[in-house]
Amino acid sequence: MKPLRAGVIGLGVGEQHILGYRAAGVEVVALCDMNPDKRAEASRKYPECRIVESAEALLDAADVDVVSVASYDHHHAAQVVRAISGGKHVFSEKPLCMNEDELGAIRDALKRNPGVRLSTNTILRMSERFRDVHGRVRAGELGRLYCVEADYNYGRLHKIQAGWRGEIVDYSVMLGGGIHMVDLLIWMVGSAVIEVSAVGNKVCSVGAAFQTPDMVMAWLRFDDGTIGKVGANFGCVYPHFHKIALYGTEGTFENGIGGGVLIRSRDPQDTPQSIQSAYPGAAKGDLIPGFIDAILGKGKAAVEEADVFRTMSACLAIDKSLRTGKPEVVATY
Ligand SMILES: NC(=O)c1ccc[n+]([C@@H]2O[C@H](COP(=O)([O-])OP(=O)(O)OC[C@H]3O[C@@H](n4cnc5c(N)ncnc54)[C@H](O)[C@@H]3O)[C@@H](O)[C@H]2O)c1
């Protein structure tokens, strides 16, 4: 197989994808941003790359085999479908898309192009601390998980009061951030979410154009009987943080602001075991080398197509439940 060549659309977090491709030994041949200032900056910083004005031009380029979609959330779906339809592998920023119709269109594009690989940047699967805990869960150290909780404490209120996030009329905090926690819980439990029920409010985001809640909380029912709770808390007075609690029959793990702890006793005199592995301990491009290995048939991506669809589908069901005010069954793709 000839060496893969990559292109990146969107040079915010997309710049970190460049590092991921380089770490995988993949040449980044083209970069795109719709902002002319960003393009000028990119030509100075990356003289070896072709700087492209439109996403469509990059998506249609014959010398690009893998595309990173790191544009605004509501631009992802059209770019992902165009890339897949052109036979290009796609590493998309989260969320993959904004609604069920778009998710169906992406699934159909993949069915028509079965050789194409897709992954998304739910990066917490690369966090050293969460990998440590995942290993312990799989080894049975917590016994059988029966209840899991996670909060995405965004702590960056300014990013939704102004800027592109604030301007998307139907902006979803679950798709915009809570998705990281949904993906993490599905990975930890090792089972799909099958039913959800959500509530939300909009108290903190004064000044934002979007009409949807900035605080969403959802109950989750997993296929294996585990239950859970996930929060997307975009207005909190809190530093950016991923708070989790995993309750098992033999132990409990908590990731709190003071650190990670593993609790194996009901005795208040016993000291919990401190989990010191690095948190977050991952860079935004760290999933890319594994994804490239999967394309080359040399390994398994940390976030496979089935993972992408399971997580997206659960988040979309949460948003649906917010609209209907009723529990919603999670669609399967
Ligand atoms: N995985 C993560 O942890 C993580 C972290 C931050 C952002 N994100 C996601 O990455 C994406 C980008 O967010 P960001 O924080 O980098 O935003 P940003 O505003 O910092 O950068 C986005 C860049 O993309 C460009 N852009 C947007 N739409 C484009 C299009 N259609 N064609 C060409 N260029 C386009 C903009 O001009 C801008 O320079 C979003 O989907 C966001 O949700 C993911």
Short mmCIF file of N, CA, C and O in Angstrom, two decimals, residues 157 160 173 200-206 210 212-216 232-236:
data_model
loop_
_atom_site.label_atom_id
_atom_site.label_comp_id
_atom_site.label_asym_id
_atom_site.label_seq_id
_atom_site.Cartn_x
_atom_site.Cartn_y
_atom_site.Cartn_z
N LEU A 157 -17.50 29.42 30.08
CA LEU A 157 -18.78 30.06 29.74
C LEU A 157 -18.65 31.04 28.57
O LEU A 157 -19.52 31.12 27.72
N ILE A 160 -19.52 30.00 24.99
CA ILE A 160 -20.89 29.85 24.48
C ILE A 160 -21.68 31.15 24.54
O ILE A 160 -22.76 31.25 23.97
N VAL A 173 -25.32 21.22 24.08
CA VAL A 173 -24.18 21.04 24.99
C VAL A 173 -23.87 19.56 25.18
O VAL A 173 -22.73 19.21 25.52
N GLY A 200 -33.19 19.82 31.47
CA GLY A 200 -32.18 20.86 31.28
C GLY A 200 -32.72 22.22 31.67
O GLY A 200 -33.93 22.39 31.87
N ASN A 201 -31.82 23.17 31.78
CA ASN A 201 -32.25 24.56 31.96
C ASN A 201 -31.23 25.50 31.30
O ASN A 201 -30.18 25.06 30.84
N LYS A 202 -31.61 26.76 31.22
CA LYS A 202 -30.74 27.76 30.59
C LYS A 202 -30.72 28.98 31.50
O LYS A 202 -31.51 29.90 31.35
N VAL A 203 -29.82 28.91 32.48
CA VAL A 203 -29.73 29.99 33.46
C VAL A 203 -28.45 30.80 33.24
O VAL A 203 -28.44 32.02 33.36
N CYS A 204 -27.38 30.10 32.91
CA CYS A 204 -26.05 30.75 32.91
C CYS A 204 -25.71 31.51 31.64
O CYS A 204 -24.93 32.46 31.70
N SER A 205 -26.26 31.10 30.50
CA SER A 205 -25.72 31.60 29.22
C SER A 205 -26.43 32.85 28.73
O SER A 205 -26.82 32.94 27.56
N VAL A 206 -26.54 33.84 29.60
CA VAL A 206 -27.11 35.13 29.20
C VAL A 206 -26.24 35.69 28.07
O VAL A 206 -25.02 35.64 28.16
N PHE A 210 -28.21 31.02 21.22
CA PHE A 210 -28.94 29.74 21.16
C PHE A 210 -30.04 29.69 22.22
O PHE A 210 -29.95 30.33 23.26
N THR A 212 -31.35 26.70 23.38
CA THR A 212 -31.37 25.39 24.03
C THR A 212 -30.69 25.46 25.40
O THR A 212 -29.97 26.42 25.69
N PRO A 213 -30.89 24.46 26.29
CA PRO A 213 -30.29 24.54 27.63
C PRO A 213 -28.76 24.54 27.60
O PRO A 213 -28.14 23.92 26.75
N ASP A 214 -28.18 25.25 28.59
CA ASP A 214 -26.71 25.18 28.76
C ASP A 214 -26.36 24.18 29.85
O ASP A 214 -25.18 23.88 30.07
N MET A 215 -27.38 23.67 30.54
CA MET A 215 -27.18 22.63 31.56
C MET A 215 -28.15 21.49 31.24
O MET A 215 -29.37 21.71 31.20
N VAL A 216 -27.59 20.32 31.00
CA VAL A 216 -28.42 19.15 30.68
C VAL A 216 -27.99 17.99 31.55
O VAL A 216 -26.78 17.75 31.74
N ALA A 232 -24.04 17.66 31.23
CA ALA A 232 -23.26 18.59 30.40
C ALA A 232 -23.51 19.96 31.01
O ALA A 232 -24.59 20.53 30.84
N ASN A 233 -22.53 20.44 31.77
CA ASN A 233 -22.70 21.63 32.60
C ASN A 233 -21.80 22.73 32.05
O ASN A 233 -20.61 22.81 32.39
N PHE A 234 -22.37 23.54 31.14
CA PHE A 234 -21.54 24.50 30.42
C PHE A 234 -21.39 25.84 31.15
O PHE A 234 -20.56 26.65 30.78
N GLY A 235 -22.20 26.08 32.17
CA GLY A 235 -22.14 27.39 32.83
C GLY A 235 -21.45 27.36 34.18
O GLY A 235 -21.32 28.39 34.84
N CYS A 236 -20.98 26.18 34.59
CA CYS A 236 -20.50 26.02 35.97
C CYS A 236 -19.30 26.91 36.31
O CYS A 236 -18.47 27.22 35.45
#
